Coordinates of C-alpha atoms in Angstrom, one line a residue:
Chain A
X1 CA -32.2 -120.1 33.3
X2 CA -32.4 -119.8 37.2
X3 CA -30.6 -117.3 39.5
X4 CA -28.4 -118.0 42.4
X5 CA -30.0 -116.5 45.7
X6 CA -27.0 -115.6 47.1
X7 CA -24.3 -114.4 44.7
X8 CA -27.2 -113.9 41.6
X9 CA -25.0 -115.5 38.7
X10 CA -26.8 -117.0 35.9
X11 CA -26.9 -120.9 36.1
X12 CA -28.3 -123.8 33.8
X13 CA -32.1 -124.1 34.2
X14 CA -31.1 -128.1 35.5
X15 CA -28.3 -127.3 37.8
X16 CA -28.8 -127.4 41.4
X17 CA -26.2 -125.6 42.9
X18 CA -24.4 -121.9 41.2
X19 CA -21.5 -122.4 39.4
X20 CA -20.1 -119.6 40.8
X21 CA -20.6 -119.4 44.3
X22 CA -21.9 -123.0 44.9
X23 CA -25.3 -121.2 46.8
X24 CA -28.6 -122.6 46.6
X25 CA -30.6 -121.7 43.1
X26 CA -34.3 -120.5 43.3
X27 CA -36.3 -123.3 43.1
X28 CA -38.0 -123.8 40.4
X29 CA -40.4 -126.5 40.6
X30 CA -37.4 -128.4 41.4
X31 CA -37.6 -129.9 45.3
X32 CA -34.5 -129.5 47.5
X33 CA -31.9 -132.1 46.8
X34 CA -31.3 -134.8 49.3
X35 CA -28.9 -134.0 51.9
X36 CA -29.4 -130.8 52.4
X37 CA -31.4 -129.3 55.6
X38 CA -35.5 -129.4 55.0
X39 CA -37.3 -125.8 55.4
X40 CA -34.3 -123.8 57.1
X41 CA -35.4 -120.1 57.7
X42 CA -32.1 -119.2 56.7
X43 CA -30.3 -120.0 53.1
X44 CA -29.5 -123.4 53.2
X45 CA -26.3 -125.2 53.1
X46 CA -24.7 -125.5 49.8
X47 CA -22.1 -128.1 49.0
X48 CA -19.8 -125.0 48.1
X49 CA -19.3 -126.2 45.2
X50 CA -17.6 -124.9 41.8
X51 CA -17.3 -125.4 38.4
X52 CA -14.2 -126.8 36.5
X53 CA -10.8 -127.5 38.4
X54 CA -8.7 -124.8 39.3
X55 CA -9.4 -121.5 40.7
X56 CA -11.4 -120.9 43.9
X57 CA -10.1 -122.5 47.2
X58 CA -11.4 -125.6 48.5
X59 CA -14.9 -125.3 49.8
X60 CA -15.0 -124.5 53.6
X61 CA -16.0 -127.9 56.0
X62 CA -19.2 -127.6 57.8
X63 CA -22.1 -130.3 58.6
X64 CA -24.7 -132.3 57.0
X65 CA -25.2 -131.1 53.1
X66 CA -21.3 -130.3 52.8
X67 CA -19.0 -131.7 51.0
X68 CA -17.7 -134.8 52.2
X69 CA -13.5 -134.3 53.0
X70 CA -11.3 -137.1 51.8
X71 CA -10.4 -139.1 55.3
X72 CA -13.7 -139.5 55.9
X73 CA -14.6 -140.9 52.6
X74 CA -11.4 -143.3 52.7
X75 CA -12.7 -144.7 56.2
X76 CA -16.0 -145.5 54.2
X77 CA -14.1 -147.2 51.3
X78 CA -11.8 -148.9 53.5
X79 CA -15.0 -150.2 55.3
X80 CA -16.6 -151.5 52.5
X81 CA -13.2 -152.9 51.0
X82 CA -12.6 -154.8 54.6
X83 CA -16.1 -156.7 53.9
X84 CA -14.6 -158.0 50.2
X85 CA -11.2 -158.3 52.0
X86 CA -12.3 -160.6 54.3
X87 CA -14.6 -162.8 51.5
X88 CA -11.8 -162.8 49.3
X89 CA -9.3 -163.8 51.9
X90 CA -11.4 -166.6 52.4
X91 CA -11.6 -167.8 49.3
X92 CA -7.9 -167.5 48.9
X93 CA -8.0 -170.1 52.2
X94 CA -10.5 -172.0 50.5
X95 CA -8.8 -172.3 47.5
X96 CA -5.9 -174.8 49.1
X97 CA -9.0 -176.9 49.9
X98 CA -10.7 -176.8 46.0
X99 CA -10.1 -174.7 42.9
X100 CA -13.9 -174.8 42.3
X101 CA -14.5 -173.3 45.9
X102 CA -12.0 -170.7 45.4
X103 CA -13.5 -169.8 42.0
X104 CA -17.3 -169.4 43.5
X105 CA -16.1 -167.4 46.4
X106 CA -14.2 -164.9 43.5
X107 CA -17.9 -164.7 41.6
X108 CA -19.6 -163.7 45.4
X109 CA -16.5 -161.1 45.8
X110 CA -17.2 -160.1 42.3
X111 CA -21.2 -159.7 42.4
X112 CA -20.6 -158.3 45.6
X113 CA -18.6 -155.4 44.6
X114 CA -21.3 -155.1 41.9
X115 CA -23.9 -155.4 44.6
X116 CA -22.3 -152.2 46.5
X117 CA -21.9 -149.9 43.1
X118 CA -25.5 -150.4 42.5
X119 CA -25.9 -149.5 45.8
X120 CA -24.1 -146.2 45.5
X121 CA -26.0 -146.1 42.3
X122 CA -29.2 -146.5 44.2
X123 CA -29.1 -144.8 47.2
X124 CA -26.2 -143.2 46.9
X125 CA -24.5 -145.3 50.0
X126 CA -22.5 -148.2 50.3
X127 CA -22.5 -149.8 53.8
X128 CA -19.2 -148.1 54.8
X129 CA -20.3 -145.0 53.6
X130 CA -24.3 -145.4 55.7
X131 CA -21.5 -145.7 58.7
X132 CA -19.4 -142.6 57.7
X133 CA -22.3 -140.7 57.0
X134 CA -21.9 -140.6 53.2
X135 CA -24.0 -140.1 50.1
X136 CA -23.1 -140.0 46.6
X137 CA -25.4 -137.8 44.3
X138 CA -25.4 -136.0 40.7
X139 CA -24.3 -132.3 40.7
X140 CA -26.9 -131.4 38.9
X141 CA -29.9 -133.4 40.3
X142 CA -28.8 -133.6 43.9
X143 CA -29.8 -136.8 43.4
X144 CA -28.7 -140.6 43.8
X145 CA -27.6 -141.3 40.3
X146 CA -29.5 -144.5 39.7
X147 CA -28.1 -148.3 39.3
X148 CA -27.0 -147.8 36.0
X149 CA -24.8 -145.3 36.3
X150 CA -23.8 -146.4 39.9
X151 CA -22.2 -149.4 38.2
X152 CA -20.6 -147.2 35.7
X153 CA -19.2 -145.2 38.3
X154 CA -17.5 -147.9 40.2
X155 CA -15.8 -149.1 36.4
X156 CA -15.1 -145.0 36.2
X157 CA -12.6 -145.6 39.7
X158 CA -10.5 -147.6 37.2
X159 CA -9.4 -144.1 35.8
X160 CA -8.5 -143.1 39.4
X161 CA -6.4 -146.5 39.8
X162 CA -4.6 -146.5 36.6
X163 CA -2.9 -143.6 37.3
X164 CA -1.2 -144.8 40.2
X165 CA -4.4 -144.5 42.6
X166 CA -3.6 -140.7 42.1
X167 CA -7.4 -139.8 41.2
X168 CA -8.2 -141.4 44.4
X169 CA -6.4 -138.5 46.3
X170 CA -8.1 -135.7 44.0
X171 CA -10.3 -135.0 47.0
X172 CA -7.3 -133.7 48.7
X173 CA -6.8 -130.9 46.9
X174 CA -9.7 -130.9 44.1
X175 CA -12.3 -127.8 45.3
X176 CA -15.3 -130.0 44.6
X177 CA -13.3 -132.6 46.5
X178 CA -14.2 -135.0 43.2
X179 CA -12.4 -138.2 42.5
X180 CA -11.9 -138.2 38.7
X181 CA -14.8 -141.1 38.6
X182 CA -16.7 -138.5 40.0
X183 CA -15.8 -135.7 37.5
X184 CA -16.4 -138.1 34.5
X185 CA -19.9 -138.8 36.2
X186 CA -20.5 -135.5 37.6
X187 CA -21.3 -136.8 41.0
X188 CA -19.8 -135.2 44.3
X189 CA -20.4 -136.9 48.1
X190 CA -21.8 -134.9 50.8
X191 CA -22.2 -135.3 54.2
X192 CA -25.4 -137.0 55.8
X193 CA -25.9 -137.8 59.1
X194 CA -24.3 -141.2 60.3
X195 CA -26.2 -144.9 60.5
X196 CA -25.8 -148.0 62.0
X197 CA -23.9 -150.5 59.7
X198 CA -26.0 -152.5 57.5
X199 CA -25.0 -154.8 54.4
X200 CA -28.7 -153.5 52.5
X201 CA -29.6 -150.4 52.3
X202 CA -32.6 -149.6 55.2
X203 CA -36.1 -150.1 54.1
Chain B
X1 CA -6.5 -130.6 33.9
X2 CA -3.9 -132.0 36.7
X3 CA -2.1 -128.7 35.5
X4 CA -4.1 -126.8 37.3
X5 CA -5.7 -128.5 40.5
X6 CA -5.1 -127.0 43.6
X7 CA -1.8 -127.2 45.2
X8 CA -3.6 -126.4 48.7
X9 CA -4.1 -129.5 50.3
X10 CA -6.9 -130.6 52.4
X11 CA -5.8 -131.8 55.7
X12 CA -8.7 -132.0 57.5
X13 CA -9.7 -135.7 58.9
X14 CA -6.4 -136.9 58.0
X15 CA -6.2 -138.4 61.7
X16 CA -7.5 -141.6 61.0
X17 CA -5.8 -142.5 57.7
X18 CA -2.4 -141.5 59.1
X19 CA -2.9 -143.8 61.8
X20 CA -4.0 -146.5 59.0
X21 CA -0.9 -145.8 57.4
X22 CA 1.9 -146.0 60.3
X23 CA 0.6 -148.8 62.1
X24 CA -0.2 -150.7 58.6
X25 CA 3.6 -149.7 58.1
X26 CA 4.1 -151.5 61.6
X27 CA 1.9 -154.4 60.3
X28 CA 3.4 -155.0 57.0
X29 CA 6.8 -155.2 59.0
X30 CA 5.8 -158.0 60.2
X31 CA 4.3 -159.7 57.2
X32 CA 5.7 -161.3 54.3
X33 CA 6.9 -159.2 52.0
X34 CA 5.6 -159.9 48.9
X35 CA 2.0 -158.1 50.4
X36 CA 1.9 -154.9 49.1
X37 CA -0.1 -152.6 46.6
X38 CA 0.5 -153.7 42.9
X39 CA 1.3 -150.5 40.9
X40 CA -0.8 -150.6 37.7
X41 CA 1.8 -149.1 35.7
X42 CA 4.3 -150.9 36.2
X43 CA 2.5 -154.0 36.2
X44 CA 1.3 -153.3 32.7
X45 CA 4.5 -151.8 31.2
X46 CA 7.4 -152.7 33.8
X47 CA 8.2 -149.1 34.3
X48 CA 7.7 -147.6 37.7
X49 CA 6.0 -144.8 38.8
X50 CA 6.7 -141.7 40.5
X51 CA 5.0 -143.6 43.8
X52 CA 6.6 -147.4 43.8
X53 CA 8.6 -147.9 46.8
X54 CA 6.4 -145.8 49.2
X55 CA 4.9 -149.1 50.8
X56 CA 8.3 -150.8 51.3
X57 CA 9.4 -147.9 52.6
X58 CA 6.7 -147.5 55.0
X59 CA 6.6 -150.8 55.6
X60 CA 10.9 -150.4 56.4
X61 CA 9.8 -147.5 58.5
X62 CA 7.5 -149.5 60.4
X63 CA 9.7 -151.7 61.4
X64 CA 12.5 -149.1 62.1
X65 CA 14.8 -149.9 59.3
X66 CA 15.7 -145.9 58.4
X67 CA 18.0 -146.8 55.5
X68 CA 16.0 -149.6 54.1
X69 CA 13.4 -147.3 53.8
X70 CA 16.0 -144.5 52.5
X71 CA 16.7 -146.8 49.7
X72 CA 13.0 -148.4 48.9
X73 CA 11.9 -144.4 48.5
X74 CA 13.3 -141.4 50.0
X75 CA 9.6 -139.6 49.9
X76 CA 8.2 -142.3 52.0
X77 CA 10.3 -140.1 55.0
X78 CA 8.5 -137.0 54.0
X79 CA 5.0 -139.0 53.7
X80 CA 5.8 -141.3 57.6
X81 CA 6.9 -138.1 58.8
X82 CA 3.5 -136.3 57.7
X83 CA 1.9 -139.1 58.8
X84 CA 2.9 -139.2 62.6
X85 CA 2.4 -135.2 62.5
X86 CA -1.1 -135.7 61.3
X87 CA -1.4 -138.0 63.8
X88 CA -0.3 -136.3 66.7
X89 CA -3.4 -133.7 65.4
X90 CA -0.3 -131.0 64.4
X91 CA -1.6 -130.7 60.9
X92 CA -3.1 -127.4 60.4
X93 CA -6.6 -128.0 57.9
X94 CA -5.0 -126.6 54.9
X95 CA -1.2 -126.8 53.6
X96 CA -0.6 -124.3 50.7
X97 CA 2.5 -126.2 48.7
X98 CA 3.9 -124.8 46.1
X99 CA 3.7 -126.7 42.1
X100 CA 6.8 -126.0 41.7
X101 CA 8.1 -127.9 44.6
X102 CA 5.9 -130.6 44.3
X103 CA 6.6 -131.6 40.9
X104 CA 10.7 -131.3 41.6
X105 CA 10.4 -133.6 44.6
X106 CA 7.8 -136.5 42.3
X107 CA 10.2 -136.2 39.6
X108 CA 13.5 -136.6 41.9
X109 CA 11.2 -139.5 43.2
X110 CA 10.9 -140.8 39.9
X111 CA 14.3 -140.6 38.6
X112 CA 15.3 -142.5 41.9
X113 CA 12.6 -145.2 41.1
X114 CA 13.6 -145.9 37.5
X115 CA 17.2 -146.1 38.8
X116 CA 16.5 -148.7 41.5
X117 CA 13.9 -150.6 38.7
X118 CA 16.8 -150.1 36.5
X119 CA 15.1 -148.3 33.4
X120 CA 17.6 -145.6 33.4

C-alpha cells in the first residue's frame, strides 16, 4: 500500500500515480517514471490522471510529464501514417508495373507498421510521436510497455477503428485522454520534450 | 462505459487538425471520388453508421457545394463549421455539451444515413 503525497488516498502498492487525485505516490523503492521532471524541489508533475471513465473533469494541460491532448497526438499519427502512406502509395504505382513488386512493397508497409508498434512498445515513441514530443507508457509502471505488448497495442487500435474510428477520438473527452487501445492496455501518452525526426529510435 | 465518458470536450490543439480537415475537404474536392475513408461497419455489414457521409460532405464543402454536402450529411455543416472556428483560434479549451443533445443529433444523423443507404 503506498500513500499519495498530495491528496493521501490509499493506492495499490504498484501504481504510480493516485487514483484519486492523479499526484505523485511516495516512492517506494520505485524510481520516478520516465517523463516526469528529475529531482524538482517541488511535488512533481503528475499526469492528472484518474481511475475509471466518468467523473472528474479532464486533467488540466500543462508541460512535459502531462498528459498528452488529442491534436497533438493526431499530428504524431498522422506523421507516422504519411511515412506508410507514401510506401504504400508507391507500391500501389508499382503495382501497374508487376503484381510481385506491388506485393513486396505491401510486406515492407506491413513489417513497417510492425516495425513502429514495437517501437512504441520499446521506447514508447514512434517517429511522428519523437517529433510531437510523445511517449507512450504503462499507468502503472510509468514505463515503456515493452515490444510485446507494443505490438499488442497497435492490434488493440482495431477496437478504436471498428467502431467507426470513434475510440480514436476518446482522448477528446476521456479524463485520462485514453484511446480505448490504451484502456485495454492501461497505457496513457504524456508529454516529453520534442526531437528531431528520426526513422530509429536514437541511440 | 461510453455511457458515461465526459460530455466536456477537449478543444485544446484542435488548430492543426481543423486545418487538416478543411483544406483535405478542399483537396478531396479536387480528387476522384472514390478516395475516401472506408467505414468498417458498413463495409462488414452494409449498414451505415451514425458518421458515413461526413467525408463527402466535407469533401462537398470543400469545394463549395452547400447542398451536396446538405444531402451527403447534414452534421458535416456543424463539424466544417467547428472546424473553420477552431481554426480561426475561436474555440475556447473546453466545450461542456450536453448527452442529451449529442445523442439526439448522432441518431437524427443516423436515421438520415440509413435513409440515403436505404436500410430504412
Amino acid at each position: 500500500m503506498r500513500y499519495c503525497t498530495q491528496c493521501g488516498a490509499a493506492s495499490e502498492a504498484n501504481d504510480a500515480f493516485c487514483a484519486q487525485c492523479g499526484g505523485p505516490l511516495g516512492t517506494e523503492g520505485a524510481g520516478r517514471p520516465a517523463g516526469t521532471a528529475p529531482g524538482g524541489s517541488e511535488a512533481p508533475p503528475a499526469y492528472g490522471l484518474s481511475g475509471g471513465y466518468g467523473g472528474a473533469p479532464i486533467a488540466p494541460h500543462a508541460g512535459p510529464g502531462q498528459l498528452a491532448d488529442w491534436g497533438t497526438r493526431f499530428i504524431g499519427f498522422l506523421i507516422d501514417f504519411a511515412l506508410l502512406f507514401v510506401l504504400s502509395i508507391v507500391g500501389v504505382m508499382l503495382g501497374r508495373v508487376s503484381v510481385a513488386l506491388q506485393v513486396i512493397i505491401d510486406l515492407v508497409v506491413f513489417a513497417a507498421s510492425v516495425y513502429l508498434a514495437i517501437q512504441v512498445g520499446q521506447t514508447g515513441q514512434s517517429p511522428g510521436m519523437r517529433v510531437m514530443g510523445l511517449k507512450c507508457i504503462g499507468i502503472q509502471t510509468g514505463q515503456p510497455i515493452g515490444a510485446g505488448l507494443g505490438f499488442v497495442r497497435a492490434i488493440a487500435h482495431i477496437v478504436d477503428s471498428i467502431i467507426c474510428y470513434i475510440g480514436w477520438l476518446f482522448p477528446l473527452w476521456d479524463r485520462n485522454r485514453q484511446t480505448l487501445a490504451d484502456k485495454i492496455m492501461s497505457t496513457v501518452v504524456i508529454v516529453v520534450p520534442k526531437q528531431a525526426f528520426s526513422l530509429t529510435p536514437p541511440a | 462505459m461510453i455511457a458515461t465518458a465526459r460530455y466536456e470536450v477537449d478543444c485544446h490543439s484542435l488548430r492543426v487538425p481543423a486545418v487538416g480537415l478543411v483544406f483535405g475537404g478542399i483537396a478531396l474536392a479536387h480528387l476522384p471520388s472514390s478516395v475516401g475513408i472506408p467505414c468498417p461497419l458498413r463495409v462488414l455489414t452494409g449498414v451505415p453508421c451514425p458518421f458515413c457521409g461526413l467525408t463527402t460532405s466535407v469533401r462537398a464543402l470543400g469545394g463549395g457545394h452547400l447542398s451536396a454536402a446538405v444531402r451527403a450529411a447534414p452534421l458535416g455543416l456543424v463539424v466544417f463549421a467547428a472546424a473553420i472556428v477552431a481554426l480561426l483560434g475561436l474555440m475556447p479549451e473546453r466545450v461542456r455539451l450536453p448527452i442529451p443533445l449529442l445523442a439526439a443529433a448522432v441518431m437524427a444523423e443516423w436515421v438520415f444515413e440509413l435513409i440515403r443507404f436505404h436500410v430504412l
